[in-house]
PDB file of C-alpha atoms in Angstrom:
ATOM      1  CA  UNK P   1      22.927 -39.868   3.672  1.00  0.00           C
ATOM      2  CA  UNK P   2      23.529 -36.786   5.586  1.00  0.00           C
ATOM      3  CA  UNK P   3      24.020 -38.497   9.109  1.00  0.00           C
ATOM      4  CA  UNK P   4      26.224 -41.365   7.286  1.00  0.00           C
ATOM      5  CA  UNK P   5      28.198 -38.764   5.847  1.00  0.00           C
ATOM      6  CA  UNK P   6      28.858 -36.781   9.257  1.00  0.00           C
ATOM      7  CA  UNK P   7      29.722 -40.134  10.902  1.00  0.00           C
ATOM      8  CA  UNK P   8      32.225 -40.831   8.185  1.00  0.00           C
ATOM      9  CA  UNK P   9      33.830 -37.222   8.339  1.00  0.00           C
ATOM     10  CA  UNK P  10      34.292 -37.701  12.165  1.00  0.00           C
ATOM     11  CA  UNK P  11      35.910 -41.622  11.807  1.00  0.00           C
ATOM     12  CA  UNK P  12      38.147 -40.448   8.955  1.00  0.00           C
ATOM     13  CA  UNK P  13      39.847 -37.906  10.911  1.00  0.00           C
ATOM     14  CA  UNK P  14      39.168 -35.140   8.210  1.00  0.00           C
ATOM     15  CA  UNK P  15      38.779 -31.893   9.509  1.00  0.00           C
ATOM     16  CA  UNK P  16      35.453 -30.147   9.277  1.00  0.00           C
ATOM     17  CA  UNK P  17      35.103 -26.606   7.988  1.00  0.00           C
ATOM     18  CA  UNK P  18      36.690 -23.861  10.312  1.00  0.00           C
ATOM     19  CA  UNK P  19      34.185 -21.590  11.982  1.00  0.00           C
ATOM     20  CA  UNK P  20      33.208 -18.424   9.627  1.00  0.00           C
ATOM     21  CA  UNK P  21      34.038 -16.492  12.379  1.00  0.00           C
ATOM     22  CA  UNK P  22      37.244 -18.006  13.448  1.00  0.00           C
ATOM     23  CA  UNK P  23      40.569 -18.682  11.118  1.00  0.00           C
ATOM     24  CA  UNK P  24      44.023 -20.355  11.911  1.00  0.00           C
ATOM     25  CA  UNK P  25      46.507 -18.465   9.936  1.00  0.00           C
ATOM     26  CA  UNK P  26      49.291 -20.098   8.133  1.00  0.00           C
ATOM     27  CA  UNK P  27      51.898 -18.614  10.837  1.00  0.00           C
ATOM     28  CA  UNK P  28      50.391 -20.427  13.708  1.00  0.00           C
ATOM     29  CA  UNK P  29      48.236 -17.296  14.682  1.00  0.00           C
ATOM     30  CA  UNK P  30      44.517 -16.991  14.908  1.00  0.00           C
ATOM     31  CA  UNK P  31      41.784 -14.644  14.137  1.00  0.00           C
ATOM     32  CA  UNK P  32      38.287 -14.427  15.669  1.00  0.00           C
ATOM     33  CA  UNK P  33      35.565 -11.994  14.800  1.00  0.00           C
ATOM     34  CA  UNK P  34      32.240 -11.388  16.456  1.00  0.00           C
ATOM     35  CA  UNK P  35      29.015  -8.970  16.306  1.00  0.00           C
ATOM     36  CA  UNK P  36      28.362  -6.604  19.192  1.00  0.00           C
ATOM     37  CA  UNK P  37      25.185  -4.707  19.810  1.00  0.00           C
ATOM     38  CA  UNK P  38      25.909  -1.333  21.249  1.00  0.00           C
ATOM     39  CA  UNK P  39      23.118   0.876  22.572  1.00  0.00           C
ATOM     40  CA  UNK P  40      23.437   4.621  21.775  1.00  0.00           C
ATOM     41  CA  UNK P  41      22.771   7.604  23.759  1.00  0.00           C
ATOM     42  CA  UNK P  42      19.768   8.060  21.491  1.00  0.00           C
ATOM     43  CA  UNK P  43      18.254   4.514  22.482  1.00  0.00           C
ATOM     44  CA  UNK P  44      18.849   3.031  18.991  1.00  0.00           C
ATOM     45  CA  UNK P  45      20.755  -0.055  18.166  1.00  0.00           C
ATOM     46  CA  UNK P  46      24.106   0.136  16.578  1.00  0.00           C
ATOM     47  CA  UNK P  47      26.154  -2.793  15.696  1.00  0.00           C
ATOM     48  CA  UNK P  48      29.854  -3.264  15.147  1.00  0.00           C
ATOM     49  CA  UNK P  49      32.487  -5.861  14.543  1.00  0.00           C
ATOM     50  CA  UNK P  50      34.908  -6.912  17.089  1.00  0.00           C
ATOM     51  CA  UNK P  51      38.255  -8.983  16.416  1.00  0.00           C
ATOM     52  CA  UNK P  52      40.499 -10.909  18.480  1.00  0.00           C
ATOM     53  CA  UNK P  53      44.225 -11.620  17.036  1.00  0.00           C
ATOM     54  CA  UNK P  54      46.067 -14.287  19.009  1.00  0.00           C
ATOM     55  CA  UNK P  55      49.748 -15.037  18.342  1.00  0.00           C
ATOM     56  CA  UNK P  56      52.988 -15.743  19.950  1.00  0.00           C
ATOM     57  CA  UNK P  57      52.731 -12.384  21.955  1.00  0.00           C
ATOM     58  CA  UNK P  58      49.346 -13.086  23.247  1.00  0.00           C
ATOM     59  CA  UNK P  59      45.937 -11.999  22.345  1.00  0.00           C
ATOM     60  CA  UNK P  60      44.882  -8.422  20.975  1.00  0.00           C
ATOM     61  CA  UNK P  61      41.348  -7.305  20.848  1.00  0.00           C
ATOM     62  CA  UNK P  62      39.933  -4.233  18.952  1.00  0.00           C
ATOM     63  CA  UNK P  63      37.151  -3.098  16.367  1.00  0.00           C
ATOM     64  CA  UNK P  64      37.120  -3.685  12.819  1.00  0.00           C
ATOM     65  CA  UNK P  65      37.852   0.235  12.107  1.00  0.00           C
ATOM     66  CA  UNK P  66      35.045   0.757   9.244  1.00  0.00           C
ATOM     67  CA  UNK P  67      32.398  -0.601  11.925  1.00  0.00           C
ATOM     68  CA  UNK P  68      33.163   1.782  14.812  1.00  0.00           C
ATOM     69  CA  UNK P  69      30.310   4.401  13.458  1.00  0.00           C
ATOM     70  CA  UNK P  70      26.819   4.252  14.157  1.00  0.00           C
ATOM     71  CA  UNK P  71      26.272   2.134  10.929  1.00  0.00           C
ATOM     72  CA  UNK P  72      24.701  -1.285  11.360  1.00  0.00           C
ATOM     73  CA  UNK P  73      27.050  -4.232  10.538  1.00  0.00           C
ATOM     74  CA  UNK P  74      26.448  -7.650  11.243  1.00  0.00           C
ATOM     75  CA  UNK P  75      26.924 -11.299   9.729  1.00  0.00           C
ATOM     76  CA  UNK P  76      30.929 -11.291   9.823  1.00  0.00           C
ATOM     77  CA  UNK P  77      32.653 -14.236   7.675  1.00  0.00           C
ATOM     78  CA  UNK P  78      36.396 -14.785   7.509  1.00  0.00           C
ATOM     79  CA  UNK P  79      38.313 -16.647   4.692  1.00  0.00           C
ATOM     80  CA  UNK P  80      42.115 -17.142   3.600  1.00  0.00           C
ATOM     81  CA  UNK P  81      43.240 -15.514   0.491  1.00  0.00           C
ATOM     82  CA  UNK P  82      46.131 -16.942  -1.836  1.00  0.00           C
ATOM     83  CA  UNK P  83      48.791 -15.152   0.311  1.00  0.00           C
ATOM     84  CA  UNK P  84      47.548 -16.658   3.630  1.00  0.00           C
ATOM     85  CA  UNK P  85      45.984 -13.360   4.777  1.00  0.00           C
ATOM     86  CA  UNK P  86      42.508 -13.089   6.322  1.00  0.00           C
ATOM     87  CA  UNK P  87      39.695 -11.613   4.328  1.00  0.00           C
ATOM     88  CA  UNK P  88      36.296 -10.679   6.115  1.00  0.00           C
ATOM     89  CA  UNK P  89      33.089 -10.049   4.337  1.00  0.00           C
ATOM     90  CA  UNK P  90      30.006  -8.875   6.233  1.00  0.00           C
ATOM     91  CA  UNK P  91      26.715  -7.170   5.934  1.00  0.00           C
ATOM     92  CA  UNK P  92      26.850  -3.177   6.353  1.00  0.00           C
ATOM     93  CA  UNK P  93      24.260  -0.575   5.697  1.00  0.00           C
ATOM     94  CA  UNK P  94      25.227   1.861   2.891  1.00  0.00           C
ATOM     95  CA  UNK P  95      22.902   4.592   4.213  1.00  0.00           C
ATOM     96  CA  UNK P  96      19.785   2.986   2.548  1.00  0.00           C
ATOM     97  CA  UNK P  97      20.103  -0.780   2.369  1.00  0.00           C
ATOM     98  CA  UNK P  98      22.519  -3.726   3.794  1.00  0.00           C
ATOM     99  CA  UNK P  99      25.423  -4.346   1.370  1.00  0.00           C
ATOM    100  CA  UNK P 100      28.191  -6.752   1.397  1.00  0.00           C
ATOM    101  CA  UNK P 101      31.635  -5.109   2.472  1.00  0.00           C
ATOM    102  CA  UNK P 102      34.970  -6.061   2.398  1.00  0.00           C
ATOM    103  CA  UNK P 103      38.051  -5.728   4.416  1.00  0.00           C
ATOM    104  CA  UNK P 104      41.732  -7.497   4.595  1.00  0.00           C
ATOM    105  CA  UNK P 105      43.678  -8.504   7.644  1.00  0.00           C
ATOM    106  CA  UNK P 106      47.386  -8.262   6.980  1.00  0.00           C
ATOM    107  CA  UNK P 107      50.361  -7.504   9.184  1.00  0.00           C
ATOM    108  CA  UNK P 108      48.232  -6.916  12.095  1.00  0.00           C
ATOM    109  CA  UNK P 109      46.271  -4.230  10.615  1.00  0.00           C
ATOM    110  CA  UNK P 110      42.678  -3.995   8.786  1.00  0.00           C
ATOM    111  CA  UNK P 111      42.944  -2.421   4.984  1.00  0.00           C
ATOM    112  CA  UNK P 112      41.342  -1.966   1.785  1.00  0.00           C
ATOM    113  CA  UNK P 113      37.832  -1.473   3.020  1.00  0.00           C
ATOM    114  CA  UNK P 114      35.055  -1.052   0.385  1.00  0.00           C
ATOM    115  CA  UNK P 115      31.617  -2.489  -0.470  1.00  0.00           C
ATOM    116  CA  UNK P 116      31.356  -5.569  -2.881  1.00  0.00           C
ATOM    117  CA  UNK P 117      27.712  -5.155  -3.768  1.00  0.00           C
ATOM    118  CA  UNK P 118      25.597  -2.296  -4.598  1.00  0.00           C
ATOM    119  CA  UNK P 119      21.927  -1.187  -5.694  1.00  0.00           C
ATOM    120  CA  UNK P 120      18.560  -1.614  -4.412  1.00  0.00           C
ATOM    121  CA  UNK P 121      17.557  -4.178  -1.648  1.00  0.00           C
ATOM    122  CA  UNK P 122      19.303  -5.767   1.311  1.00  0.00           C
ATOM    123  CA  UNK P 123      22.164  -8.285   0.974  1.00  0.00           C
ATOM    124  CA  UNK P 124      22.940 -10.260   4.035  1.00  0.00           C
ATOM    125  CA  UNK P 125      24.819 -13.462   5.134  1.00  0.00           C
ATOM    126  CA  UNK P 126      27.760 -13.511   2.997  1.00  0.00           C
ATOM    127  CA  UNK P 127      29.919 -16.576   2.481  1.00  0.00           C
ATOM    128  CA  UNK P 128      33.018 -17.572   0.585  1.00  0.00           C
ATOM    129  CA  UNK P 129      33.956 -20.710  -0.999  1.00  0.00           C
ATOM    130  CA  UNK P 130      37.470 -21.546  -3.028  1.00  0.00           C
ATOM    131  CA  UNK P 131      37.554 -24.311  -5.385  1.00  0.00           C
ATOM    132  CA  UNK P 132      40.132 -25.134  -8.094  1.00  0.00           C
ATOM    133  CA  UNK P 133      39.134 -22.427 -10.389  1.00  0.00           C
ATOM    134  CA  UNK P 134      39.056 -19.712  -7.947  1.00  0.00           C
ATOM    135  CA  UNK P 135      36.798 -18.021  -5.035  1.00  0.00           C
ATOM    136  CA  UNK P 136      33.002 -17.109  -5.072  1.00  0.00           C
ATOM    137  CA  UNK P 137      30.898 -14.636  -2.917  1.00  0.00           C
ATOM    138  CA  UNK P 138      27.713 -15.849  -1.865  1.00  0.00           C
ATOM    139  CA  UNK P 139      24.967 -14.048  -0.035  1.00  0.00           C
ATOM    140  CA  UNK P 140      21.316 -13.962   0.587  1.00  0.00           C
ATOM    141  CA  UNK P 141      18.745 -11.333  -0.537  1.00  0.00           C
ATOM    142  CA  UNK P 142      15.516 -10.288   1.490  1.00  0.00           C
ATOM    143  CA  UNK P 143      13.319 -12.241  -0.484  1.00  0.00           C
ATOM    144  CA  UNK P 144      15.001 -15.510   0.084  1.00  0.00           C
ATOM    145  CA  UNK P 145      16.861 -15.683  -2.992  1.00  0.00           C
ATOM    146  CA  UNK P 146      20.570 -16.531  -3.077  1.00  0.00           C
ATOM    147  CA  UNK P 147      23.175 -14.790  -5.086  1.00  0.00           C
ATOM    148  CA  UNK P 148      26.752 -15.469  -6.329  1.00  0.00           C
ATOM    149  CA  UNK P 149      29.725 -13.760  -7.952  1.00  0.00           C
ATOM    150  CA  UNK P 150      33.408 -14.721  -8.834  1.00  0.00           C
ATOM    151  CA  UNK P 151      35.679 -13.044  -6.230  1.00  0.00           C
ATOM    152  CA  UNK P 152      39.296 -12.219  -6.242  1.00  0.00           C
ATOM    153  CA  UNK P 153      40.075 -12.369  -2.750  1.00  0.00           C
ATOM    154  CA  UNK P 154      43.339 -10.470  -2.332  1.00  0.00           C
ATOM    155  CA  UNK P 155      42.017  -7.261  -3.944  1.00  0.00           C
ATOM    156  CA  UNK P 156      38.237  -7.931  -2.981  1.00  0.00           C
ATOM    157  CA  UNK P 157      37.002  -7.315  -6.782  1.00  0.00           C
ATOM    158  CA  UNK P 158      34.205  -9.112  -8.471  1.00  0.00           C
ATOM    159  CA  UNK P 159      35.049 -10.648 -11.658  1.00  0.00           C
ATOM    160  CA  UNK P 160      31.128 -10.537 -12.808  1.00  0.00           C
ATOM    161  CA  UNK P 161      28.003  -8.706 -11.567  1.00  0.00           C
ATOM    162  CA  UNK P 162      26.104 -10.947  -8.876  1.00  0.00           C
ATOM    163  CA  UNK P 163      23.678 -13.554 -10.430  1.00  0.00           C
ATOM    164  CA  UNK P 164      21.053 -15.287  -8.425  1.00  0.00           C
ATOM    165  CA  UNK P 165      21.221 -19.020  -7.977  1.00  0.00           C
ATOM    166  CA  UNK P 166      19.245 -20.899 -10.202  1.00  0.00           C
ATOM    167  CA  UNK P 167      17.537 -23.628  -7.557  1.00  0.00           C
ATOM    168  CA  UNK P 168      15.133 -24.938 -10.553  1.00  0.00           C
ATOM    169  CA  UNK P 169      12.232 -27.121  -9.180  1.00  0.00           C
ATOM    170  CA  UNK P 170      13.243 -26.535  -5.552  1.00  0.00           C
ATOM    171  CA  UNK P 171      12.576 -22.694  -5.852  1.00  0.00           C
ATOM    172  CA  UNK P 172       9.115 -22.944  -4.328  1.00  0.00           C
ATOM    173  CA  UNK P 173      10.683 -24.910  -1.210  1.00  0.00           C
ATOM    174  CA  UNK P 174      13.434 -21.926  -0.659  1.00  0.00           C
ATOM    175  CA  UNK P 175      11.820 -18.795  -1.623  1.00  0.00           C
ATOM    176  CA  UNK P 176       8.973 -17.105   0.231  1.00  0.00           C
ATOM    177  CA  UNK P 177       5.873 -15.856  -1.647  1.00  0.00           C
ATOM    178  CA  UNK P 178       6.061 -12.553   0.286  1.00  0.00           C
ATOM    179  CA  UNK P 179       9.039 -10.763   2.439  1.00  0.00           C
ATOM    180  CA  UNK P 180       9.906 -13.140   5.133  1.00  0.00           C
ATOM    181  CA  UNK P 181       9.641 -12.642   9.113  1.00  0.00           C
ATOM    182  CA  UNK P 182      12.904 -11.860  10.764  1.00  0.00           C
ATOM    183  CA  UNK P 183      14.319 -14.379  13.220  1.00  0.00           C
ATOM    184  CA  UNK P 184      16.955 -12.306  15.318  1.00  0.00           C
ATOM    185  CA  UNK P 185      18.026 -11.555  18.767  1.00  0.00           C
ATOM    186  CA  UNK P 186      17.541  -8.258  20.374  1.00  0.00           C
ATOM    187  CA  UNK P 187      19.610  -6.741  23.172  1.00  0.00           C
ATOM    188  CA  UNK P 188      19.259  -8.095  26.808  1.00  0.00           C
ATOM    189  CA  UNK P 189      18.284 -11.484  25.633  1.00  0.00           C
ATOM    190  CA  UNK P 190      20.228 -14.408  27.083  1.00  0.00           C
ATOM    191  CA  UNK P 191      18.100 -17.481  26.129  1.00  0.00           C
ATOM    192  CA  UNK P 192      18.267 -19.586  23.058  1.00  0.00           C
ATOM    193  CA  UNK P 193      16.445 -18.333  20.205  1.00  0.00           C
ATOM    194  CA  UNK P 194      13.380 -20.121  19.079  1.00  0.00           C
ATOM    195  CA  UNK P 195      12.369 -19.922  15.336  1.00  0.00           C
ATOM    196  CA  UNK P 196       9.367 -21.288  13.570  1.00  0.00           C
ATOM    197  CA  UNK P 197       7.636 -24.404  14.368  1.00  0.00           C
ATOM    198  CA  UNK P 198       9.505 -24.638  17.734  1.00  0.00           C
ATOM    199  CA  UNK P 199      13.001 -24.992  16.246  1.00  0.00           C
ATOM    200  CA  UNK P 200      15.493 -24.231  18.761  1.00  0.00           C
ATOM    201  CA  UNK P 201      18.902 -22.674  18.147  1.00  0.00           C
ATOM    202  CA  UNK P 202      21.491 -23.623  20.589  1.00  0.00           C
ATOM    203  CA  UNK P 203      24.440 -21.441  21.418  1.00  0.00           C
ATOM    204  CA  UNK P 204      27.016 -24.168  20.960  1.00  0.00           C
ATOM    205  CA  UNK P 205      29.402 -22.603  23.580  1.00  0.00           C
ATOM    206  CA  UNK P 206      28.285 -19.136  22.667  1.00  0.00           C
ATOM    207  CA  UNK P 207      26.599 -16.649  24.860  1.00  0.00           C
ATOM    208  CA  UNK P 208      23.816 -15.042  23.373  1.00  0.00           C
ATOM    209  CA  UNK P 209      23.319 -11.659  24.818  1.00  0.00           C
ATOM    210  CA  UNK P 210      23.168  -8.106  23.625  1.00  0.00           C
ATOM    211  CA  UNK P 211      25.541  -5.408  24.565  1.00  0.00           C
ATOM    212  CA  UNK P 212      28.495  -7.537  25.317  1.00  0.00           C
ATOM    213  CA  UNK P 213      31.743  -8.539  23.603  1.00  0.00           C
ATOM    214  CA  UNK P 214      30.846 -12.073  22.979  1.00  0.00           C
ATOM    215  CA  UNK P 215      29.317 -13.507  19.417  1.00  0.00           C
ATOM    216  CA  UNK P 216      25.628 -12.965  18.812  1.00  0.00           C
ATOM    217  CA  UNK P 217      23.836 -15.577  16.872  1.00  0.00           C
ATOM    218  CA  UNK P 218      21.574 -13.723  14.768  1.00  0.00           C
ATOM    219  CA  UNK P 219      19.121 -16.461  13.728  1.00  0.00           C
ATOM    220  CA  UNK P 220      18.383 -19.999  12.490  1.00  0.00           C
ATOM    221  CA  UNK P 221      18.954 -19.192   8.889  1.00  0.00           C
ATOM    222  CA  UNK P 222      22.389 -17.762   9.532  1.00  0.00           C
ATOM    223  CA  UNK P 223      23.139 -20.969  11.467  1.00  0.00           C
ATOM    224  CA  UNK P 224      22.114 -23.270   8.352  1.00  0.00           C
ATOM    225  CA  UNK P 225      22.999 -21.268   5.254  1.00  0.00           C
ATOM    226  CA  UNK P 226      26.760 -22.475   4.596  1.00  0.00           C
ATOM    227  CA  UNK P 227      29.168 -22.966   1.713  1.00  0.00           C
ATOM    228  CA  UNK P 228      31.721 -26.068   2.125  1.00  0.00           C
ATOM    229  CA  UNK P 229      34.863 -25.917  -0.165  1.00  0.00           C
ATOM    230  CA  UNK P 230      38.347 -27.271  -0.577  1.00  0.00           C
ATOM    231  CA  UNK P 231      40.861 -25.549  -2.967  1.00  0.00           C
ATOM    232  CA  UNK P 232      41.783 -28.787  -4.491  1.00  0.00           C
ATOM    233  CA  UNK P 233      38.401 -29.604  -5.459  1.00  0.00           C
ATOM    234  CA  UNK P 234      36.405 -28.897  -8.585  1.00  0.00           C
ATOM    235  CA  UNK P 235      32.945 -28.469  -6.858  1.00  0.00           C
ATOM    236  CA  UNK P 236      31.366 -26.525  -3.893  1.00  0.00           C
ATOM    237  CA  UNK P 237      28.483 -27.383  -1.640  1.00  0.00           C
ATOM    238  CA  UNK P 238      25.961 -25.314  -0.781  1.00  0.00           C
ATOM    239  CA  UNK P 239      23.538 -25.855   2.244  1.00  0.00           C
ATOM    240  CA  UNK P 240      20.496 -23.674   1.833  1.00  0.00           C
ATOM    241  CA  UNK P 241      17.686 -23.498   4.166  1.00  0.00           C
ATOM    242  CA  UNK P 242      13.952 -24.329   3.315  1.00  0.00           C
ATOM    243  CA  UNK P 243      11.796 -21.336   4.150  1.00  0.00           C
ATOM    244  CA  UNK P 244       9.962 -23.259   6.635  1.00  0.00           C
ATOM    245  CA  UNK P 245      13.158 -23.873   8.407  1.00  0.00           C
ATOM    246  CA  UNK P 246      12.163 -27.630   8.603  1.00  0.00           C
ATOM    247  CA  UNK P 247      14.998 -29.000   6.263  1.00  0.00           C
ATOM    248  CA  UNK P 248      17.973 -27.906   4.203  1.00  0.00           C
ATOM    249  CA  UNK P 249      18.735 -28.453   0.570  1.00  0.00           C
ATOM    250  CA  UNK P 250      22.328 -29.681  -0.097  1.00  0.00           C
ATOM    251  CA  UNK P 251      23.554 -28.461  -3.677  1.00  0.00           C
ATOM    252  CA  UNK P 252      26.791 -29.234  -5.586  1.00  0.00           C
ATOM    253  CA  UNK P 253      27.984 -26.020  -7.090  1.00  0.00           C
ATOM    254  CA  UNK P 254      30.330 -25.714 -10.240  1.00  0.00           C
ATOM    255  CA  UNK P 255      30.930 -22.393 -11.976  1.00  0.00           C
ATOM    256  CA  UNK P 256      27.291 -21.450 -11.622  1.00  0.00           C
ATOM    257  CA  UNK P 257      25.823 -24.649 -12.181  1.00  0.00           C
ATOM    258  CA  UNK P 258      23.980 -26.129  -9.420  1.00  0.00           C
ATOM    259  CA  UNK P 259      22.923 -29.731  -8.620  1.00  0.00           C
ATOM    260  CA  UNK P 260      20.362 -31.095  -5.883  1.00  0.00           C
ATOM    261  CA  UNK P 261      22.280 -33.769  -3.801  1.00  0.00           C
ATOM    262  CA  UNK P 262      20.092 -34.353  -0.947  1.00  0.00           C
ATOM    263  CA  UNK P 263      17.126 -32.744   1.318  1.00  0.00           C
ATOM    264  CA  UNK P 264      18.188 -33.237   4.971  1.00  0.00           C
ATOM    265  CA  UNK P 265      15.676 -32.593   8.043  1.00  0.00           C
ATOM    266  CA  UNK P 266      16.749 -30.469  10.683  1.00  0.00           C
ATOM    267  CA  UNK P 267      16.768 -31.657  14.038  1.00  0.00           C
ATOM    268  CA  UNK P 268      14.771 -30.031  16.770  1.00  0.00           C
ATOM    269  CA  UNK P 269      17.854 -28.307  18.111  1.00  0.00           C
ATOM    270  CA  UNK P 270      20.691 -27.058  16.049  1.00  0.00           C
ATOM    271  CA  UNK P 271      23.750 -25.147  17.022  1.00  0.00           C
ATOM    272  CA  UNK P 272      25.314 -22.202  15.044  1.00  0.00           C
ATOM    273  CA  UNK P 273      27.704 -24.396  13.251  1.00  0.00           C
ATOM    274  CA  UNK P 274      25.069 -26.744  12.062  1.00  0.00           C
ATOM    275  CA  UNK P 275      25.253 -25.669   8.359  1.00  0.00           C
ATOM    276  CA  UNK P 276      28.979 -25.311   8.206  1.00  0.00           C
ATOM    277  CA  UNK P 277      29.472 -29.107   9.673  1.00  0.00           C
ATOM    278  CA  UNK P 278      26.738 -30.276   7.041  1.00  0.00           C
ATOM    279  CA  UNK P 279      28.648 -28.791   4.173  1.00  0.00           C
ATOM    280  CA  UNK P 280      31.848 -30.274   5.301  1.00  0.00           C
ATOM    281  CA  UNK P 281      30.397 -33.615   5.449  1.00  0.00           C
ATOM    282  CA  UNK P 282      29.519 -33.588   1.984  1.00  0.00           C
ATOM    283  CA  UNK P 283      32.892 -32.132   0.412  1.00  0.00           C
ATOM    284  CA  UNK P 284      34.684 -35.292   0.454  1.00  0.00           C
ATOM    285  CA  UNK P 285      31.754 -37.190  -1.428  1.00  0.00           C
ATOM    286  CA  UNK P 286      32.146 -34.539  -4.294  1.00  0.00           C
ATOM    287  CA  UNK P 287      35.824 -34.357  -4.159  1.00  0.00           C
ATOM    288  CA  UNK P 288      36.941 -37.556  -5.955  1.00  0.00           C
TER     289      UNK P 288
END
C-alpha cells in the first residue's frame, strides 16, 4: 500500500510535504534552517541553528538568536502559523535536560522565544501538524515514547499538558525495554551514517559534515519520524519508526485517538525525507 500511495501521489501532481527545514512563505520568500556543530575553545561540542531567508532582495543568512550561546540546539522544524508567518520548534537544553523550544519569524526577525515543555527527561525531534481543528506539537522522549499536545501556533502556547500517544498493541514494536543507543553524527564525519542492521541513511543532497554551515543529519530515527497534515483535513498521519529501525508504523491521528493503518518495511537506503514523503503519501487517503 505504501509504495502504491507514493506512486499515486507523484502521478496525481499533489505536492509532497515541504521539508521540515525549508518553508515557502505566502509572499514568495523562503526560509531554511539547519543545524551547525561548533567546536568550542574548551574542545566541547556546541550546536546552533542557522537560517537563510530569501526574498526579492536576495538571500540573508544568520543564526537564530537564542541558539548563539553554548547551549546545545538541534532538530529544528518549521511550520506556518495562521497569519502566514514561520514558526520554529527545536530541541534545546535547559541546563539539565533537552526541552522543546519555540520562536517565531516575522518581518525578517526572530521573536517570542520560549520553552514549550518542562520537567524531567529529554524531549527531542519536535514535529507540528495542523488539521481542521487546529495544530498539534508532537515530539519524542528518550525511552522511545512519543507525546503530543494541542498548540496555538501564533503565540506558541500549549492548550493542554503533553500526553503520551497511546499506540496500543504496537507498543512493544516501538518502545525499547531499556534506554536506546544513539545514532548520530559527530564532527568531522563526511560519510553516510550507518544505523542498526546495516541500514544506511543517504544525505539526499545534504552534506553530512561537522563544523560547517550545511544541514546535519542527526540519525535514522530523525529521518523516519514524521507527521503529515493538511489544514482542510480532519486527520493527521504519524509515521513512527519501529525500535529495530527495520520498519515504520503509519497511524491515523484525530484529536488524540490513533489507528494503525499500515506497517511499512524500510528500504536498505533511505534519505532524510523518507518519513516526510511517506506521511505525505498517506494524507490524501485519509482526507476524503
